[in-house]
Amino acid sequence: MMQIEKAIARYLKNSGHPYMHLKAVLFDMDGVLFDSMPYHADAWVTSMEKYGLPMTREIAFMNEGRTGMNTINMIYHQVHGKDASKELIDEIYQDKCNEFAKHPDPERMPGALELLTKLKAMGITPVLVTGSGQHTLFARFDRDYPGMFEHDKMVTAYDVKYGKPNPEPYLMGLKKAGVAPNEAIVVENAPIGIEAGRAAGVFTIAVNTGPLKDSVLLDAGANLLFSSMQALCDNWEILIQKFERHV
Ligand code: CA
């Protein structure tokens, strides 16, 4: 577990914080709390193809975490050399949501509920920080993670202007939790989300739940990497002990 100590020491040195004291954990949603990314990737490929916009599953995973609007406009710009109209973006995003909805409801990511239960028992506040704007989001959390997330401690597509990789969503998450960057950690599975977490000055843990190489997530700036949410959950007690030792 030397790796954890080194990662914390490096974070403190680079950020200039004298210590870490964990009060909140900022969770990304897709690919972290829900095993939904394969469905999202499928939906992106199917929808974008209808509009003549080239998208692969790999592009979907590499750009995971951007708002739908930013993703559509990015690809549109590559093809047409100009921005897509708001109407077209809305139409494509609606279609993508419809395609996503054809899949079964995504399952909870294994280990996620167990980890949240541990956090709650320790008095640590879980905060959701997602670029998603699904209308069913709150209902889904009430059903699959009952009592874990307070609605006023959720950052969604409706709260932000820029979205990841801008630090804005995670800065807003810190604000909603009422904590400083050295009093939180970010849990992310996507390169762009990791960039956002780091840019917000927060210790960022990558969980590699998808097809990307570990190096992609580490190069994006992850302070620490686990192979799954279950692995993060299983190592939680060790991790928290190492954090508190630096107080
Ligand atoms: Ca994600």
mmCIF file of C-alpha atoms in Angstrom, residues 3-4 26-29 49 59 97 106 112 146 173 177 183 203 205 211 217 247:
data_model
loop_
_atom_site.group_PDB
_atom_site.id
_atom_site.type_symbol
_atom_site.label_atom_id
_atom_site.label_comp_id
_atom_site.label_asym_id
_atom_site.label_seq_id
_atom_site.Cartn_x
_atom_site.Cartn_y
_atom_site.Cartn_z
ATOM 1 C CA GLN A 3 1.426 3.330 -3.666
ATOM 2 C CA ILE A 4 -1.396 5.026 -1.725
ATOM 3 C CA LEU A 26 -17.753 13.326 -5.202
ATOM 4 C CA PHE A 27 -19.026 10.508 -7.414
ATOM 5 C CA ASP A 28 -19.422 10.514 -11.154
ATOM 6 C CA MET A 29 -22.492 8.510 -12.224
ATOM 7 C CA GLU A 49 -24.959 7.488 -37.539
ATOM 8 C CA ILE A 59 -14.820 7.711 -29.232
ATOM 9 C CA CYS A 97 -31.753 9.420 -25.059
ATOM 10 C CA PRO A 106 -28.601 -0.161 -15.970
ATOM 11 C CA ALA A 112 -20.911 0.921 -5.174
ATOM 12 C CA PRO A 146 -32.222 5.117 -1.315
ATOM 13 C CA GLY A 173 -19.938 19.693 -5.986
ATOM 14 C CA ALA A 177 -21.016 19.750 0.082
ATOM 15 C CA GLU A 183 -11.566 17.658 2.277
ATOM 16 C CA PHE A 203 -7.532 14.066 -5.101
ATOM 17 C CA ILE A 205 -9.384 8.246 -7.912
ATOM 18 C CA PRO A 211 -12.376 -0.802 -22.081
ATOM 19 C CA LEU A 217 -6.739 7.258 -17.037
ATOM 20 C CA VAL A 247 -3.842 15.262 9.161
#
